[in-house]
Short mmCIF file of C-alpha atoms in Angstrom, two decimals:
data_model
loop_
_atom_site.label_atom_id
_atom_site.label_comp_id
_atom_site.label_asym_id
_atom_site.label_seq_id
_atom_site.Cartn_x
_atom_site.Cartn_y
_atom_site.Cartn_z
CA UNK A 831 -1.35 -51.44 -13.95
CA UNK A 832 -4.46 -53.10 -13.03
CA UNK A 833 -6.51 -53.97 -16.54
CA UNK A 834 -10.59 -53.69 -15.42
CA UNK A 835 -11.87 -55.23 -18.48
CA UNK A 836 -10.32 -58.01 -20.83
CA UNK A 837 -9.01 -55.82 -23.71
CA UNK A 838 -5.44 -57.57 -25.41
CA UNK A 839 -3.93 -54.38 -26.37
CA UNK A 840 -5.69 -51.48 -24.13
CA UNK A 841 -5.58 -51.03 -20.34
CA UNK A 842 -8.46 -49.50 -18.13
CA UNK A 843 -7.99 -48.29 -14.88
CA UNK A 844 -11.10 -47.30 -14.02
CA UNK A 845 -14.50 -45.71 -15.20
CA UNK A 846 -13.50 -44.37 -18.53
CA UNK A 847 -15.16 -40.44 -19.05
CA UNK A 848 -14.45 -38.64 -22.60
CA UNK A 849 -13.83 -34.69 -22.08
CA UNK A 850 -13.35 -31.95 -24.26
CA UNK A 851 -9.55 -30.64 -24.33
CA UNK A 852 -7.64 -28.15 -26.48
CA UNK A 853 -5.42 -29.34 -29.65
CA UNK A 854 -2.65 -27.93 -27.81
CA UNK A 855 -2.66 -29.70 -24.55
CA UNK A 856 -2.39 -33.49 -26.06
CA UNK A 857 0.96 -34.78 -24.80
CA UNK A 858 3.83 -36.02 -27.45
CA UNK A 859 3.20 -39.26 -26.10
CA UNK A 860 -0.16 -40.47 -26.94
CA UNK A 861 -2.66 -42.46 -29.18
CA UNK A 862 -4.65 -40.28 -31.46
CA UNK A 863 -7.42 -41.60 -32.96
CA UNK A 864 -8.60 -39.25 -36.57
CA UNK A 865 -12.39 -40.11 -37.03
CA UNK A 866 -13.53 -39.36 -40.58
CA UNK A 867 -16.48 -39.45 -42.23
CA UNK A 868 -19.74 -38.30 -43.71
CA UNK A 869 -21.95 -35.89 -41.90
CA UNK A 870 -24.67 -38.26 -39.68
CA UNK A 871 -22.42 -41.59 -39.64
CA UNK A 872 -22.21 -42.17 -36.14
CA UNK A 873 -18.59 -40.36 -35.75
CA UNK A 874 -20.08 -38.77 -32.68
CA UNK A 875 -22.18 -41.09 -31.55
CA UNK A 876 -18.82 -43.22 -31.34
CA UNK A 877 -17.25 -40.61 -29.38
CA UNK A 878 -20.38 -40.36 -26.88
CA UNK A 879 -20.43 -44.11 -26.74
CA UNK A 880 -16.40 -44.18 -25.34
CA UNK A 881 -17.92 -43.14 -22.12
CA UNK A 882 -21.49 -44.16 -22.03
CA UNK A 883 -20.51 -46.31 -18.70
CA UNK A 884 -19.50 -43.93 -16.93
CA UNK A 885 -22.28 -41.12 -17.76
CA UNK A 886 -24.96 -43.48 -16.82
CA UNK A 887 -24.11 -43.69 -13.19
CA UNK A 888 -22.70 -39.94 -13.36
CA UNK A 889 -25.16 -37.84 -15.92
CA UNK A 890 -22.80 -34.53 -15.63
CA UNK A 891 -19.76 -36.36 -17.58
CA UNK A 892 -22.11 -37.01 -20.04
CA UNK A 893 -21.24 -35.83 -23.70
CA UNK A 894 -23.77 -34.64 -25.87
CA UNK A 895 -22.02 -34.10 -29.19
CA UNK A 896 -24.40 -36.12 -31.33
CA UNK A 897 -27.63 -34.80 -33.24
CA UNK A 898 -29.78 -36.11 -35.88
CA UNK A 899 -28.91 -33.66 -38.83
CA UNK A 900 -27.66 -32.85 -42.34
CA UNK A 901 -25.11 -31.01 -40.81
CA UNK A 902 -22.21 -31.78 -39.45
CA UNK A 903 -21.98 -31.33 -35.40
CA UNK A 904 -18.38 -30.93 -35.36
CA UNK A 905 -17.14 -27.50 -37.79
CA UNK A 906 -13.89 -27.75 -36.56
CA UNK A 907 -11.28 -30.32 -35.46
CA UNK A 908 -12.03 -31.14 -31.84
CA UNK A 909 -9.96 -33.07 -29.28
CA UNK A 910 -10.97 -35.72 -26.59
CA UNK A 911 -9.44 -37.73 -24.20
CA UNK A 912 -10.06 -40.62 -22.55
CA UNK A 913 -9.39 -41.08 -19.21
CA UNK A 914 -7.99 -44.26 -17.54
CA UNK A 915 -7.21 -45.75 -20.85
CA UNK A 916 -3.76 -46.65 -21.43
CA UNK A 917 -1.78 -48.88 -23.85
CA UNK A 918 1.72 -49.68 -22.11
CA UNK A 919 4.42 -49.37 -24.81
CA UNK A 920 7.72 -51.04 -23.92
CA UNK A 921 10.76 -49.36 -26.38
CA UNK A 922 14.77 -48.40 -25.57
CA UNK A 923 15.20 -46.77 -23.59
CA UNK A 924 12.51 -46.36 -21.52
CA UNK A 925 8.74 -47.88 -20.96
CA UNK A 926 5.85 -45.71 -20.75
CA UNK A 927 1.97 -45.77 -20.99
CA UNK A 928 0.36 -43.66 -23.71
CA UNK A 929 -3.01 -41.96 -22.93
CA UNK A 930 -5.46 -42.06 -25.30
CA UNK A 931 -7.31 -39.15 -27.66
CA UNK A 932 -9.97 -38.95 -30.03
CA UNK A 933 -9.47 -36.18 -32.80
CA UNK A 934 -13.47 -35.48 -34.07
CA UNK A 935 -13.55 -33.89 -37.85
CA UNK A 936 -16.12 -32.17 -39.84
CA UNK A 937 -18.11 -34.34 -41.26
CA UNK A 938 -17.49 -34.90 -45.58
CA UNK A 939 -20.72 -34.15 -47.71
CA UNK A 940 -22.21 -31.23 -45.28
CA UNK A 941 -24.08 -28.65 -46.55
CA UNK A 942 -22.34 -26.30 -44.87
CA UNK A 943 -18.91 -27.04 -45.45
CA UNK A 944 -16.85 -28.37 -48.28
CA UNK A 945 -14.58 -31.12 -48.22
CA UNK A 946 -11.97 -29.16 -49.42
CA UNK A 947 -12.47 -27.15 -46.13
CA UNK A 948 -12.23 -30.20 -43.73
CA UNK A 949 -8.74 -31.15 -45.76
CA UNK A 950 -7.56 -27.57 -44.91
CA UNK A 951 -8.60 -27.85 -41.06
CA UNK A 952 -6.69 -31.47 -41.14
CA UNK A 953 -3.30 -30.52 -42.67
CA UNK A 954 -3.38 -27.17 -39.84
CA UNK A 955 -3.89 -29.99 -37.34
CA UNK A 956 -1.27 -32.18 -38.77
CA UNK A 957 0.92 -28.95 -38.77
CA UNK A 958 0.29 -28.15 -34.92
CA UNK A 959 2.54 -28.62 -31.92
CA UNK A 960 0.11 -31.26 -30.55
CA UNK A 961 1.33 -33.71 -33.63
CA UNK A 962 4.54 -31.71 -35.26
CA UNK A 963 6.83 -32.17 -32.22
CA UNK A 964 5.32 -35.85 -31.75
CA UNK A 965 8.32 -38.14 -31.04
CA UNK A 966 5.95 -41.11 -31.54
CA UNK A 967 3.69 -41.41 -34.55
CA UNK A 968 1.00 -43.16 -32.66
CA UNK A 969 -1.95 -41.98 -35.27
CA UNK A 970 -4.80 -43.91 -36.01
CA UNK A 971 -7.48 -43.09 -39.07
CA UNK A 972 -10.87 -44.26 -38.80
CA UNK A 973 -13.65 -43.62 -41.36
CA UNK A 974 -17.11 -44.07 -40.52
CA UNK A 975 -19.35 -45.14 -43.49
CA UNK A 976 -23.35 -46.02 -42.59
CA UNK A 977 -24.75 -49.50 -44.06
CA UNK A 978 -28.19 -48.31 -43.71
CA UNK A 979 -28.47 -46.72 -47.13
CA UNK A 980 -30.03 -48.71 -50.12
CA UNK A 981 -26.56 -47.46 -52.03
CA UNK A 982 -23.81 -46.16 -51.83
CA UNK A 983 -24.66 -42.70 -53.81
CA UNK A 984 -21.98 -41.51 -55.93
CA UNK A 985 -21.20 -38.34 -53.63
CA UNK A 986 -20.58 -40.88 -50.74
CA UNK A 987 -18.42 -42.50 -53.22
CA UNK A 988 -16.31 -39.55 -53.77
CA UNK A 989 -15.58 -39.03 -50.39
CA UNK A 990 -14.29 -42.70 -49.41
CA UNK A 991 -11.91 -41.56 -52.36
CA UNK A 992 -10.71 -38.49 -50.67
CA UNK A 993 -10.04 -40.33 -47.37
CA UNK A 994 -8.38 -42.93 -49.15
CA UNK A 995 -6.16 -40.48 -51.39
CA UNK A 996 -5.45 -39.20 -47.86
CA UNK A 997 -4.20 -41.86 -46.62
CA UNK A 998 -2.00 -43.35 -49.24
CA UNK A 999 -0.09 -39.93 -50.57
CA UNK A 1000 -1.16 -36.87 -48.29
CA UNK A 1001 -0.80 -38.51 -45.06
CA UNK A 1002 1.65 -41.56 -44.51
CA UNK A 1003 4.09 -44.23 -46.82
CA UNK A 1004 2.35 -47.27 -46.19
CA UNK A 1005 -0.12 -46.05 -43.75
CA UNK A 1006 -3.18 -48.60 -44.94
CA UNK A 1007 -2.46 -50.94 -41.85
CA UNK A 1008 -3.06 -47.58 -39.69
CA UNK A 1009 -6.61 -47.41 -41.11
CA UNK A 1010 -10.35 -48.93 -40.65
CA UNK A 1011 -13.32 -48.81 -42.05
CA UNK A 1012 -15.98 -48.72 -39.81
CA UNK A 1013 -19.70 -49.32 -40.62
CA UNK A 1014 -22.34 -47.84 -38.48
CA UNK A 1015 -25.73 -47.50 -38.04
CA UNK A 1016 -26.59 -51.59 -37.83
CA UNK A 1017 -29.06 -50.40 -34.49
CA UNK A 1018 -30.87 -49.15 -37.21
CA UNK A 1019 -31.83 -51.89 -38.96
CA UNK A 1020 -34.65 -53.02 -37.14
CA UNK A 1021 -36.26 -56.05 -39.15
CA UNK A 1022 -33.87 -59.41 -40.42
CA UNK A 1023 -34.43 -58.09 -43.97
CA UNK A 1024 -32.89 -54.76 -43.12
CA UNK A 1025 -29.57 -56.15 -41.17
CA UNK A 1026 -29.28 -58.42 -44.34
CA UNK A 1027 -29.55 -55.55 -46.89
CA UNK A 1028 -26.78 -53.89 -44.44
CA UNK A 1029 -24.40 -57.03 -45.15
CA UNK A 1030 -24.87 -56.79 -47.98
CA UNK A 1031 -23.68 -53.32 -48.47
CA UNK A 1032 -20.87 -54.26 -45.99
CA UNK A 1033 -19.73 -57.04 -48.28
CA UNK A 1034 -19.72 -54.81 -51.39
CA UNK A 1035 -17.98 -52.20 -49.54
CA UNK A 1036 -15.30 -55.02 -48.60
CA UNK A 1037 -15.03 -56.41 -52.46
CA UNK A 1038 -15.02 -53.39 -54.16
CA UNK A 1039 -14.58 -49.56 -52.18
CA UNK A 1040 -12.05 -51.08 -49.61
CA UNK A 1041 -10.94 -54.27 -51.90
CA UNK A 1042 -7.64 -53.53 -52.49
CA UNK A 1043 -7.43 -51.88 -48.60
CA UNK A 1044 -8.11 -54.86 -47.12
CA UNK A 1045 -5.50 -56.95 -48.98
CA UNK A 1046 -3.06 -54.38 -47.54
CA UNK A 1047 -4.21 -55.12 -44.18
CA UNK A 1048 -6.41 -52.24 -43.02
CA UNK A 1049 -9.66 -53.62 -41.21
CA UNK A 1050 -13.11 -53.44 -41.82
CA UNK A 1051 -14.36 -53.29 -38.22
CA UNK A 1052 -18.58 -52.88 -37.06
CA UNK A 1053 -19.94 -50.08 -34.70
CA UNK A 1054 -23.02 -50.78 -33.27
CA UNK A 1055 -23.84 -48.06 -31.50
CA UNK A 1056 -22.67 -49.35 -27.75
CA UNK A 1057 -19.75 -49.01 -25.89
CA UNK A 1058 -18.21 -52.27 -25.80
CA UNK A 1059 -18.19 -52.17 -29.70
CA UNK A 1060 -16.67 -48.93 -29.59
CA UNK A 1061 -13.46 -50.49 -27.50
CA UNK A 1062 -13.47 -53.38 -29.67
CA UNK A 1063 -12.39 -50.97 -32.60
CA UNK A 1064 -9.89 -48.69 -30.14
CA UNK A 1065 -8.29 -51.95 -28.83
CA UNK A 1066 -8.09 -54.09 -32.31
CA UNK A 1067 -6.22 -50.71 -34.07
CA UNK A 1068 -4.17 -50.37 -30.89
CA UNK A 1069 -2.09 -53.72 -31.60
CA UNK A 1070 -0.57 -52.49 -34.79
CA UNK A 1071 2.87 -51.30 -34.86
CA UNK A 1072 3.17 -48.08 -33.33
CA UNK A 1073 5.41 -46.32 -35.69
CA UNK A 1074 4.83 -44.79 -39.13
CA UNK A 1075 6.29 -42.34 -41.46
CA UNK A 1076 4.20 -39.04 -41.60
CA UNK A 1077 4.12 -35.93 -43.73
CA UNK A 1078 2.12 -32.82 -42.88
CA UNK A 1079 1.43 -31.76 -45.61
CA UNK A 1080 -2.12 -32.30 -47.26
CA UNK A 1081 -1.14 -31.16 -50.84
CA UNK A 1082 -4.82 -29.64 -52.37
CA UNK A 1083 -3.54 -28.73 -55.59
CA UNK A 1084 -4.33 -30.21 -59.38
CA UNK A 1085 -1.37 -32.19 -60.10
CA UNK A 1086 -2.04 -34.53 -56.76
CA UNK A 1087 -5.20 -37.44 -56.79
CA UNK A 1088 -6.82 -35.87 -53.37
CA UNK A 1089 -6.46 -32.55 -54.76
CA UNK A 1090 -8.30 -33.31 -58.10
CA UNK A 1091 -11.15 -35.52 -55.85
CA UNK A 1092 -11.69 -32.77 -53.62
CA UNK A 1093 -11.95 -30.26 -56.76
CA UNK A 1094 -14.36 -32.49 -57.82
CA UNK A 1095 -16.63 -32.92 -55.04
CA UNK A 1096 -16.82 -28.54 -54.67
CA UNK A 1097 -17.63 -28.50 -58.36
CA UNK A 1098 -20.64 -31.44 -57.83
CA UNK A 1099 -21.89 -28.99 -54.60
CA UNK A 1100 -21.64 -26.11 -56.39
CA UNK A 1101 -23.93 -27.53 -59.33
CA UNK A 1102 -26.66 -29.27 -56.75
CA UNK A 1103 -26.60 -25.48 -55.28
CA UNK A 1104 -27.32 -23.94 -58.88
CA UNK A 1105 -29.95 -26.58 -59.58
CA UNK A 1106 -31.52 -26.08 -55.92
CA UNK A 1107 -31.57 -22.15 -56.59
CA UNK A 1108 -33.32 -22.81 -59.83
CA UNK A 1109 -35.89 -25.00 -58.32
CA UNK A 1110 -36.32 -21.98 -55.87
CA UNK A 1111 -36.51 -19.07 -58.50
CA UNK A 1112 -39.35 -21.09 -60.48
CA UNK A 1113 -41.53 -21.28 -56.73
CA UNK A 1114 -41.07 -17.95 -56.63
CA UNK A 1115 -42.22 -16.76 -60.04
CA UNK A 1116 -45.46 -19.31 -59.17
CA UNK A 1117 -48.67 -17.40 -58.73
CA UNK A 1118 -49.73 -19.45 -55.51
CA UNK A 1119 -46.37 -17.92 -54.10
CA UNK A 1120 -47.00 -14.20 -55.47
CA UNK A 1121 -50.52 -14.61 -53.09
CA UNK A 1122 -49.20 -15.66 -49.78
CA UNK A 1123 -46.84 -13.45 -48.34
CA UNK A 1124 -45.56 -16.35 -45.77
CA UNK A 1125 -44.64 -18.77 -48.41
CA UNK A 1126 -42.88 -15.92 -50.36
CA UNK A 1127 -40.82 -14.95 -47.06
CA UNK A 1128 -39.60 -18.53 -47.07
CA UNK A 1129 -38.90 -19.25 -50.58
CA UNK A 1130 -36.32 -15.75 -50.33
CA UNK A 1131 -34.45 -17.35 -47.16
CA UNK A 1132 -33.55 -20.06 -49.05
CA UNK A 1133 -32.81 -18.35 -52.18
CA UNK A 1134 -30.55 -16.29 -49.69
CA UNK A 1135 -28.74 -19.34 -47.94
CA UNK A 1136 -28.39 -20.64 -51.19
CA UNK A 1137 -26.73 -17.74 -52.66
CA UNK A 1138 -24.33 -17.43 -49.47
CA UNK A 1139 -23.39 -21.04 -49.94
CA UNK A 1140 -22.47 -20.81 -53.52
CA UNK A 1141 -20.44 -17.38 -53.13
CA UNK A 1142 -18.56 -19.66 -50.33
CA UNK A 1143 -17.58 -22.59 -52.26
CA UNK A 1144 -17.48 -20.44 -55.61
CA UNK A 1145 -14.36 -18.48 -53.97
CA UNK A 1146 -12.69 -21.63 -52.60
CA UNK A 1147 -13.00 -22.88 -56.36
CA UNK A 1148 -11.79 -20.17 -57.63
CA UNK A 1149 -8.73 -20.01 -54.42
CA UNK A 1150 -7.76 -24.10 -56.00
CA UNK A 1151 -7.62 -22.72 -59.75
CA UNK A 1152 -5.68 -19.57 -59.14
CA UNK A 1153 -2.66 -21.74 -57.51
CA UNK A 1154 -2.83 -24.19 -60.77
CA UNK A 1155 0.36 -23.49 -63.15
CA UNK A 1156 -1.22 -25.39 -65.92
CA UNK A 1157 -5.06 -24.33 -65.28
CA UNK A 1158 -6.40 -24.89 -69.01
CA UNK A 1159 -5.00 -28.51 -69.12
CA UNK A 1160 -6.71 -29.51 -65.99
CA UNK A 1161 -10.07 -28.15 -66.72
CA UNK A 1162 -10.18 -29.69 -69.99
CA UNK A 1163 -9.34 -33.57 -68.88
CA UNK A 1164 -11.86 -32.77 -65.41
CA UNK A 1165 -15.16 -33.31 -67.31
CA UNK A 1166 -13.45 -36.95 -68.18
CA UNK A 1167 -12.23 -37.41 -64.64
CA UNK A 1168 -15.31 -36.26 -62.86
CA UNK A 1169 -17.51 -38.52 -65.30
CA UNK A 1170 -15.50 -41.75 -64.51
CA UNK A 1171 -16.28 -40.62 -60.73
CA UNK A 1172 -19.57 -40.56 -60.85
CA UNK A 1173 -20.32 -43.76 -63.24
CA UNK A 1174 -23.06 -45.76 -61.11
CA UNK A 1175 -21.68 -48.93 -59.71
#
């Protein structure tokens, strides 16, 4: 098989084009790729950027996944596959060439959707045909963290937690070498002083977030929003070993560390929504709002929204308690575990 471009571990065969499939039709034997991430990080731009080539000469195999938003593009998991990408994999008894696939997730810290939520769509994916009936654990975890924030806020904090509680008890034994963390958004950073602030948030991310990651061999790998970086990071995670221990099963409950962080980061939405519908309420009782109709109209749409979202992630609360056998214990050491959390760094 003919290799088109100088990769070490990945084979093209020709102009590589990304496509939309169904969960169900990716073959046993594959690579799968599980982006992560928060909501804006570049998880679809990476996806878009796997077949940029190709859609420039050929506009209609273009993907158009990406958008500048709070929320996250992707509400479900989502499958894509590249084509003519192959890694050949030589085992007893026989050789083969796996394809390769890109599994998209919701995006963590959406307003739209909890992380809890995005958990709950993972573990159903985990629990599919497309992955339950694998005969080769060919997974791949990527989670996609921006370095052009001045810090890394303390609900961004939370949910590099969850992914890595994911990864070391709800996901795979010794899975850390199956993982990267990817930065993104460095074509943002226009001026020297701004790419230097981002290494700087790289290297903190690298001696204290992903410290003890990195000693356990996972990578710290850079997107910069082209496609040769983009096959950098598929081809450097394709040379691992190919095999790994895998459960399905996420395990949300309050005796397990993911199911406590993701507790956590509903109970921190749920009291930005309260203090948002507050802020609301108070604009509405104004007197400049009681004399313009328009303004009034809008302040009531959000006090709306808000009130949907909170009735949303109030019952999903409220689902995580009921299935707690010792309830009263864990609510009165949360306030201690949430507060350790969220202590600025």
């Amino acid at each position: 098989m003919e290799n088109i471009h100088k990769y070490l571990n990945i084979t093209l065969t020709g102009p590589v084009s990304v496509r939309q499939v169904n969960l169900e039709d990716i073959p046993e034997d594959s690579f799968i790729y599980i982006v992560m991430g928060p909501t804006g990080s570049g998880k679809s731009t990476f996806i878009e950027a796997l077949g940029r080539e190709t859609a420039e000469y050929h506009p209609e195999k273009a993907l158009s996944i990406s958008k500048d938003s709070l929320e996250s593009v992707t509400q479900h998991i989502t499958a894509y596959e590249l084509s003519n990408v192959y890694k050949e994999l030589n085992q007893i008894p026989r050789s083969q060439n796996l394809s390769f696939y890109i599994i998209d997730t919701p995006g963590f810290a959406d307003q739209k959707i909890s992380e809890m939520e995005v958990l709950k769509h993972l573990q159903d994916f985990l629990n599919s045909p497309a992955i339950s009936k694998r005969s080769i654990n060919a997974i791949r975890f990527l989670y996609f963290q921006p370095v052009n924030n001045v810090r890394l806020a303390g609900s961004k904090r939370l949910c590099l937690s969850i992914f890595k509680a994911l990864c070391s008890t709800g996901i795979g034994q010794n899975s850390k070498i199956h993982t990267a963390l990817v930065t993104t958004m460095w074509d943002q950073l226009y001026t020297e002083r701004l790419h230097k602030r981002g290494e700087e948030i790289e290297a903190e991310l690298a001696e204290s977030q992903w410290k003890n990651w990195k000693d356990k061999k996972s990578q710290m790998l850079r997107f910069d929003n082209t496609c040769s970086s983009a096959f950098l990071i598929i081809d450097k995670l394709a040379s691992l070993p190919d095999f790994f221990w895998i459960t399905r099963d996420v395990n949300l409950s309050d005796r397990t560390e993911i199911g406590r962080l993701a507790y956590t980061s509903l109970v921190h939405r749920i009291e930005g929504l309260h203090s948002q519908l507050n802020i609301v309420e108070t604009n509405l009782k104004d007197q400049t709002t009681e004399a313009n109709p328009e303004l009034k109209e809008l302040y009531l749409k959000e006090k709306r929204e808000i009130e949907a979202e909170l009735t949303k992630f109030e019952e999903e609360m409220n689902t995580f308690l009921a299935g707690s056998k010792r309830r009263n214990r864990f609510l009165k050491s949360f306030d201690d575990f949430k507060s350790r959390l969220f202590e600025v760094k």
